[in-house]
């Protein structure tokens, strides 16, 4: 029995995070009253969330298979959300997904920008080498004088 | 002599600041996803992120509805029974019905909640 418990704990979502989400929402719902969350109810939230992930995964997996693909992507998950009757989630989910994509794009842009700049410098250097040479010659001439 | 106190305080503050925004660990989500079915093999990099946020929104929705039950009972402590009532009262939480109805029966450990869900999901789907 104890080993089973350990295994199920591994599959569970972190209690601290579940608690924080619940507490934050309760503070939003009733900012004046301090609502206590029973230990058992926290477990109930955690278990419910786990089953939600199962349910959503299976639905997303079905959608993915229907499109004859092997990898569940973000769009499959968004379609699954609608299918399991949580359409109000789609908006906020798209927003956070866009944010994530922008962050990643930003990182990639920085990396590719530096690459591009290096390339540009190379390209600029080549023709400018000739002009630099002449300039240098001029400068050296001036210095000599 | 160095006064380590102030410095260590700064360090710990910055560390806790980094861990501030609550988001469910992606690795754990991936594990749970893979357990949802034998044929769930490959998951894109973005999918767990959508899951993490969806899970958060779900917990918030369940919290709100459970809180409404607590308020109706004029109580200040949210009990597991309030969560159960919220699940039963809300259509979109039907997939959780088996979980809440079986919770008082803790002796039924052989069947995991995911298996219970599979049964109910098969029944629910047209």
XYZ file of C-alpha atoms in Angstrom, chain A residues 1-99:
99
model
C 0.000 0.000 0.000
C 2.758 2.426 0.901
C 4.583 1.837 -2.377
C 1.357 2.542 -4.250
C 1.041 5.803 -2.374
C 4.555 6.803 -3.356
C 3.866 6.039 -7.014
C 0.645 8.022 -7.011
C 2.426 10.949 -5.347
C 4.914 10.972 -8.206
C 2.066 11.339 -10.661
C 0.376 14.067 -8.658
C 0.790 17.750 -9.256
C 2.896 19.603 -6.671
C 0.717 20.379 -3.656
C 2.292 23.788 -3.082
C 1.360 24.965 -6.547
C -2.194 23.612 -6.351
C -2.585 25.292 -2.957
C -1.313 28.588 -4.324
C -3.706 28.554 -7.284
C -6.630 27.718 -4.983
C -5.696 30.323 -2.370
C -5.173 33.047 -4.955
C -8.551 32.349 -6.509
C -10.250 32.336 -3.091
C -8.641 35.688 -2.270
C -10.033 36.976 -5.545
C -13.512 35.582 -4.818
C -13.733 36.919 -1.296
C -10.995 39.446 -0.538
C -12.552 40.409 2.803
C -13.032 36.949 4.248
C -10.230 34.498 4.922
C -11.302 31.111 3.616
C -9.528 28.074 5.032
C -8.848 25.224 2.678
C -9.235 21.784 4.198
C -6.435 19.281 3.544
C -8.894 16.835 2.014
C -10.260 19.461 -0.335
C -6.717 20.250 -1.539
C -6.332 16.581 -2.371
C -9.639 16.734 -4.207
C -8.409 19.713 -6.274
C -5.146 17.980 -7.029
C -6.825 14.725 -8.076
C -9.398 16.574 -10.165
C -6.643 18.432 -11.976
C -4.825 15.187 -12.661
C -7.950 13.606 -14.144
C -8.521 16.769 -16.152
C -5.069 16.335 -17.697
C -5.849 12.682 -18.469
C -9.172 13.587 -20.068
C -7.688 16.472 -22.044
C -4.698 14.359 -23.151
C -6.863 11.537 -24.411
C -9.091 13.958 -26.314
C -6.095 15.788 -27.804
C -4.566 12.444 -28.729
C -7.725 11.439 -30.594
C -7.733 14.741 -32.481
C -4.071 14.263 -33.351
C -4.713 10.733 -34.635
C -7.622 11.951 -36.757
C -5.195 14.282 -38.496
C -2.917 11.279 -38.977
C -0.065 12.760 -36.996
C 2.128 11.251 -34.297
C 2.867 14.282 -32.163
C 0.293 16.104 -30.058
C 0.769 19.806 -30.700
C -0.655 22.941 -29.107
C -3.496 23.231 -31.638
C -4.663 19.708 -30.837
C -4.848 20.702 -27.195
C -6.812 23.880 -27.989
C -9.310 21.907 -30.089
C -9.594 19.365 -27.288
C -10.378 22.155 -24.810
C -13.336 23.168 -26.969
C -14.457 19.600 -27.363
C -14.589 18.979 -23.625
C -16.784 22.075 -23.204
C -14.291 24.582 -21.827
C -14.420 27.112 -24.693
C -13.911 30.034 -22.303
C -10.373 28.759 -21.684
C -9.352 29.031 -25.327
C -8.805 32.805 -25.287
C -6.475 32.935 -22.251
C -4.667 29.793 -23.455
C -3.979 31.300 -26.868
C -2.712 34.448 -25.163
C -0.232 32.591 -22.959
C 0.828 30.428 -25.904
C 1.475 33.544 -28.005
C 3.476 34.993 -25.124
